Short mmCIF file of C-alpha atoms in Angstrom, two decimals:
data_model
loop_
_atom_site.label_atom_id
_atom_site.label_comp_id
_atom_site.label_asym_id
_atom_site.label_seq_id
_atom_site.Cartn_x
_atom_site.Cartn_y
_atom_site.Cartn_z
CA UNK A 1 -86.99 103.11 128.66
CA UNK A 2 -83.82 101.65 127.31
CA UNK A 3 -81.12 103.77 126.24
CA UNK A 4 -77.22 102.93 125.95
CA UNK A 5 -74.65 104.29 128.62
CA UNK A 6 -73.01 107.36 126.85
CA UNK A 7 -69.97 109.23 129.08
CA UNK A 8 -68.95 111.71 129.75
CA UNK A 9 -72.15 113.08 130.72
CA UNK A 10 -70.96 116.76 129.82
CA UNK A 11 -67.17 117.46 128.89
CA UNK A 12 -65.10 121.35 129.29
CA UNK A 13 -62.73 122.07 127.22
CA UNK A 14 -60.13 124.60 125.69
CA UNK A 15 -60.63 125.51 122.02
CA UNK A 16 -58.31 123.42 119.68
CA UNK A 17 -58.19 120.56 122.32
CA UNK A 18 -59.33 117.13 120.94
CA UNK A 19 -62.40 115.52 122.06
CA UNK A 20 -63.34 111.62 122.88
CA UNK A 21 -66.15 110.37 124.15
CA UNK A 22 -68.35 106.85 123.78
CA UNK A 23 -71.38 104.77 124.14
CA UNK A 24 -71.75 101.17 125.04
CA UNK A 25 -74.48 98.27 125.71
CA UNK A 26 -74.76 95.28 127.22
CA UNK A 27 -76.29 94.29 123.79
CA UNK A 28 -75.07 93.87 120.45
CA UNK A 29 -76.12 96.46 117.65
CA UNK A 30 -76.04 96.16 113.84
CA UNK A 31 -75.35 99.92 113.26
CA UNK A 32 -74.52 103.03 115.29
CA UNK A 33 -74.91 106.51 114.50
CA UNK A 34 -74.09 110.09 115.98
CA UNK A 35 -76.04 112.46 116.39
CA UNK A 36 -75.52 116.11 117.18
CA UNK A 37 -78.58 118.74 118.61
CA UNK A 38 -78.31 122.22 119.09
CA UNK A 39 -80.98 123.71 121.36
CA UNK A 40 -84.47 124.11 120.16
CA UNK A 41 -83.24 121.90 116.85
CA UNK A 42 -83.55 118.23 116.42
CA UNK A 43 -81.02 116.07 116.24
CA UNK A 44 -78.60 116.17 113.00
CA UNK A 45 -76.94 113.11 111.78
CA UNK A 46 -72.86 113.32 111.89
CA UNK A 47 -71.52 110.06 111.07
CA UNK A 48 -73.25 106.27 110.45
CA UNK A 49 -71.58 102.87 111.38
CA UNK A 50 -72.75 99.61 109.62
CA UNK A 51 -69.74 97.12 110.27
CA UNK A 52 -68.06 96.15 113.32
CA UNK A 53 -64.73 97.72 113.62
CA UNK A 54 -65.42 100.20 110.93
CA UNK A 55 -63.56 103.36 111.40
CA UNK A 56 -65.20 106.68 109.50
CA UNK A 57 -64.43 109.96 109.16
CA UNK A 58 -67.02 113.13 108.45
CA UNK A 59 -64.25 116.73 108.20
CA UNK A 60 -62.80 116.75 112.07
CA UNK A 61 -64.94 113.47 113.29
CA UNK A 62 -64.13 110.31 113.32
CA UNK A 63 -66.44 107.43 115.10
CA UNK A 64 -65.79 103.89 115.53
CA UNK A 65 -67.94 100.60 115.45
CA UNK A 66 -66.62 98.31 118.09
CA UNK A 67 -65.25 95.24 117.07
CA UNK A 68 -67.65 93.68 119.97
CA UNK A 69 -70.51 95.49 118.09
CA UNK A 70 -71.37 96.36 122.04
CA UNK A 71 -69.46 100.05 121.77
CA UNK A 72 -68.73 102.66 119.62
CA UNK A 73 -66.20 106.19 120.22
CA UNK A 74 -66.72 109.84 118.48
CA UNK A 75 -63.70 112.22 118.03
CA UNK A 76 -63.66 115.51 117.48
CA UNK A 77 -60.01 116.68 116.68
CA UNK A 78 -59.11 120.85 116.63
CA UNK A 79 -62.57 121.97 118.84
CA UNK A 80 -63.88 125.39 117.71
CA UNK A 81 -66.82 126.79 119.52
CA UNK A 82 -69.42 125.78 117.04
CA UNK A 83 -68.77 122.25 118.02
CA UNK A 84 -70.80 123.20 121.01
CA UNK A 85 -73.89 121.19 121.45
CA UNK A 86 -75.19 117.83 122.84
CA UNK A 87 -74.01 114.81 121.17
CA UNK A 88 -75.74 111.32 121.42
CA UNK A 89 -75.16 108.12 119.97
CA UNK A 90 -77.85 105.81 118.83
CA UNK A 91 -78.00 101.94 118.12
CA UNK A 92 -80.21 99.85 115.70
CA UNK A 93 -80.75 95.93 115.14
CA UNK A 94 -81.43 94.61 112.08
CA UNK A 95 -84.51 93.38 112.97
CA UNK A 96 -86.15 96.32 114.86
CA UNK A 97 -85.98 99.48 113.19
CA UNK A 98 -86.11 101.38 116.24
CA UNK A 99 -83.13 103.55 117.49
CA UNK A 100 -82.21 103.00 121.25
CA UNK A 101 -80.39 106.33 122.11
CA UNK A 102 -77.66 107.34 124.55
CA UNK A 103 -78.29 110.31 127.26
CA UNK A 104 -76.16 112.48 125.59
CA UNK A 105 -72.88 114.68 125.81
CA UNK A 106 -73.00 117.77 126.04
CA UNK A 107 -70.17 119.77 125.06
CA UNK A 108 -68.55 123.19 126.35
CA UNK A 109 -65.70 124.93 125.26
CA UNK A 110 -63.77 127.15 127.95
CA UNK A 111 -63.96 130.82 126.76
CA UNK B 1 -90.39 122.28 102.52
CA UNK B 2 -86.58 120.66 101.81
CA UNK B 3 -87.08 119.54 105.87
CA UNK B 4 -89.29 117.73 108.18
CA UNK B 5 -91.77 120.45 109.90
CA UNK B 6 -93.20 120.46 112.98
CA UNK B 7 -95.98 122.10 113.91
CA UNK B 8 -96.57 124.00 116.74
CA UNK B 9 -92.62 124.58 117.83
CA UNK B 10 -94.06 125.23 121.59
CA UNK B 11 -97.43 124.28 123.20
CA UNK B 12 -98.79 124.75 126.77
CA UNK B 13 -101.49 123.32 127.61
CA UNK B 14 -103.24 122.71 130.89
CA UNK B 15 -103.27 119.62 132.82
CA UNK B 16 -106.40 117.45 131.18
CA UNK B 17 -106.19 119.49 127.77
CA UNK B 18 -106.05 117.19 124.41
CA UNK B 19 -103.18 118.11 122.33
CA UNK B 20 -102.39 117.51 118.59
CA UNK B 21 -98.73 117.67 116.63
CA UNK B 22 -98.54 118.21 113.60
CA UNK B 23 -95.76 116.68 111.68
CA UNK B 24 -94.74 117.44 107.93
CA UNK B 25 -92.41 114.82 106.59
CA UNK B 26 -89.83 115.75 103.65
CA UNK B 27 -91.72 114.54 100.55
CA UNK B 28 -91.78 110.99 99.11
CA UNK B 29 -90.35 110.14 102.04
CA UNK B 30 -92.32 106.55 102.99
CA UNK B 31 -91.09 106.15 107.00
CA UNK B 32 -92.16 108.46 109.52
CA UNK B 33 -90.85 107.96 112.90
CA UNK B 34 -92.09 109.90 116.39
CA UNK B 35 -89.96 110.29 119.21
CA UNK B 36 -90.25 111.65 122.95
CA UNK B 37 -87.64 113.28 124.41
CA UNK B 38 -87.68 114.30 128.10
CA UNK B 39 -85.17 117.00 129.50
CA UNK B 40 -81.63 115.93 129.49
CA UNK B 41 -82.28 112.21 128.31
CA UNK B 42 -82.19 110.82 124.32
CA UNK B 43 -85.37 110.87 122.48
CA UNK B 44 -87.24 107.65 122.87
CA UNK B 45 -89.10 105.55 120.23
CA UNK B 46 -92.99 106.12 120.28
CA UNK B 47 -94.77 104.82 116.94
CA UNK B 48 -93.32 104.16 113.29
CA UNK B 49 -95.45 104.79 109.87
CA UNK B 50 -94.45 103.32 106.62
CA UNK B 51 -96.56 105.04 104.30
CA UNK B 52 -100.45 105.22 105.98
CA UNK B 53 -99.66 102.43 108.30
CA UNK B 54 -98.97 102.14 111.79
CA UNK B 55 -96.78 99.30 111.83
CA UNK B 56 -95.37 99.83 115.54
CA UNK B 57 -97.11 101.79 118.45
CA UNK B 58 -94.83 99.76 121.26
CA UNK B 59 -93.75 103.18 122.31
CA UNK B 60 -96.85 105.24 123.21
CA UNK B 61 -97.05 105.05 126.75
CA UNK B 62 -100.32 105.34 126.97
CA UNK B 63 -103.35 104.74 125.21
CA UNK B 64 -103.63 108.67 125.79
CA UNK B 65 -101.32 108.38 123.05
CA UNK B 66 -102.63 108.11 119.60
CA UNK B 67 -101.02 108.50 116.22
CA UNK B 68 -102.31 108.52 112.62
CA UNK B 69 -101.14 109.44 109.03
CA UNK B 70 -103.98 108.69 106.78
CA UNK B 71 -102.74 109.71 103.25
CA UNK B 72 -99.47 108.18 104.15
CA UNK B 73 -97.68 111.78 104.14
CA UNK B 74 -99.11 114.36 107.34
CA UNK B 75 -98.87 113.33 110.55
CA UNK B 76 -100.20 113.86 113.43
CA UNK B 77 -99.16 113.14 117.39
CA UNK B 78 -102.15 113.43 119.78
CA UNK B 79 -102.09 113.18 123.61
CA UNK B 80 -105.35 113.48 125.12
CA UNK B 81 -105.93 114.55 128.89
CA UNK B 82 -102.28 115.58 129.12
CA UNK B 83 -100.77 114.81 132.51
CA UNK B 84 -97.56 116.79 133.74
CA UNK B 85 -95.28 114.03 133.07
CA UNK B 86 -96.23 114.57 129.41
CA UNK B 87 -94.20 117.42 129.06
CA UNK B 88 -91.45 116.63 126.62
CA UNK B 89 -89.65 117.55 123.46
CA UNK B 90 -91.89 115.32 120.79
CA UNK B 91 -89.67 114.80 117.53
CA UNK B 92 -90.28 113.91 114.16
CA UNK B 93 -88.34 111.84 111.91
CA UNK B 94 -88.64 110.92 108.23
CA UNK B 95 -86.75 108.41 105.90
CA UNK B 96 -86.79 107.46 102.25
CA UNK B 97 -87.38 103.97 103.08
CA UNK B 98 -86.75 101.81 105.83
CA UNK B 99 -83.63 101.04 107.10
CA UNK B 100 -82.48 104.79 105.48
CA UNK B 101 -81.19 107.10 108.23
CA UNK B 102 -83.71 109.20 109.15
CA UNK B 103 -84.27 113.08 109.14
CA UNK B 104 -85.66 115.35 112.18
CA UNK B 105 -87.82 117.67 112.67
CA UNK B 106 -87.21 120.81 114.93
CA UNK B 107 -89.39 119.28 117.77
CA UNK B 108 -92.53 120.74 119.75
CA UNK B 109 -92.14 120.82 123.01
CA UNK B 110 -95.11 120.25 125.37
CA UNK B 111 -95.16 122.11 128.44
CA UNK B 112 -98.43 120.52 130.46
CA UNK B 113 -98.89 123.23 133.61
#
């Protein structure tokens, strides 16, 4: 099925480092979320987008609507281990109410 | 419940077995989404509820797929002579209304041996 192209595919890193990563489409999107899923849980919203180029913050996240409406970014400043976890971005159109997902990030912090 | 439940968390069934999941949206809550997710890959979209109605099935991949919420609140997923490549994470999602972001469930995942 369709999903958006989300990198890095998994990401190691030192505690306290800051974290980037993004998702993007050949197609344009009317909002973009983030998602994060622990194992065995479902996902758990972090952070909505509704307007191209809007920049929003949720505590150490911060996510990004492209101005193109074809990308958006996550950020995770200060890491600490419970920001372990796969992360996944997800697009919507207005007119279809169905979310078309990213392949997720997954997340590991260097002990 | 304050969450969407989803009911059973694990299932194993044998390859040919009918399955049913069972999901409990957060009350009042009008939308009810399912979703397949396969090992390391984003759910994808199966079928979408708003209240009792189906109002989108383009997702089931099969017409061994069949979804139904009758009173417009319960749920429920069924997959009938399961094949291996069934085997999946199956989520649930429920929203106040459409165009509300959603809420998930924990998942069952469907092990077909």
């Amino acid at each position: 099925g369709q999903q958006l192209n989300q990198s890095p595919q998994s990401m190691f890193i030192q505690e306290g480092e800051d974290v980037s990563m993004n998702c993007t489409s050949s197609s344009i999107f009317n909002t973009w979320l983030w998602y994060k899923q622990d194992p065995g849980e479902g996902p758990v919203l972090l952070i909505a987008l509704y307007k191209a180029g809007e920049l929003t913050s949720n505590g150490r996240l911060t996510a990004q609507f492209g101005i193109t409406r074809k990308d958006s970014f996550l950020n995770i400043s200060a890491s600490i281990p419970s920001d372990v976890g796969i992360y996944f971005c997800a697009g919507r159109r207005d007119s279809n109410y169905q979310l078309i997902w990213g392949a997720g990030t997954k997340l590991i912090i260097k002990p | 419940g304050a969450g969407v439940s989803q009911s059973p968390r694990y299932k194993v069934a044998k390859r040919g077995q009918d399955v049913a999941l069972r999901c409990d949206p957060i009350s009042g809550h009008v939308s009810l989404f399912w979703y397949q997710q396969a090992l390391g890959q984003g759910p994808e979209f199966l079928t979408y509820f708003q209240n009792e109605a189906q109002l989108d099935k383009s997702g089931l991949p099969s017409d061994r797929f069949f979804a139904e919420r009758p009173e417009g609140s319960v749920s429920t997923l069924k997959i009938q002579r399961t094949q291996q490549e069934d085997s999946a994470v199956y989520l649930c999602a429920s929203s106040h209304r459409l165009n509300t972001e959603a809420f998930f469930g924990q998942g069952t995942r469907l092990t077909v041996v």
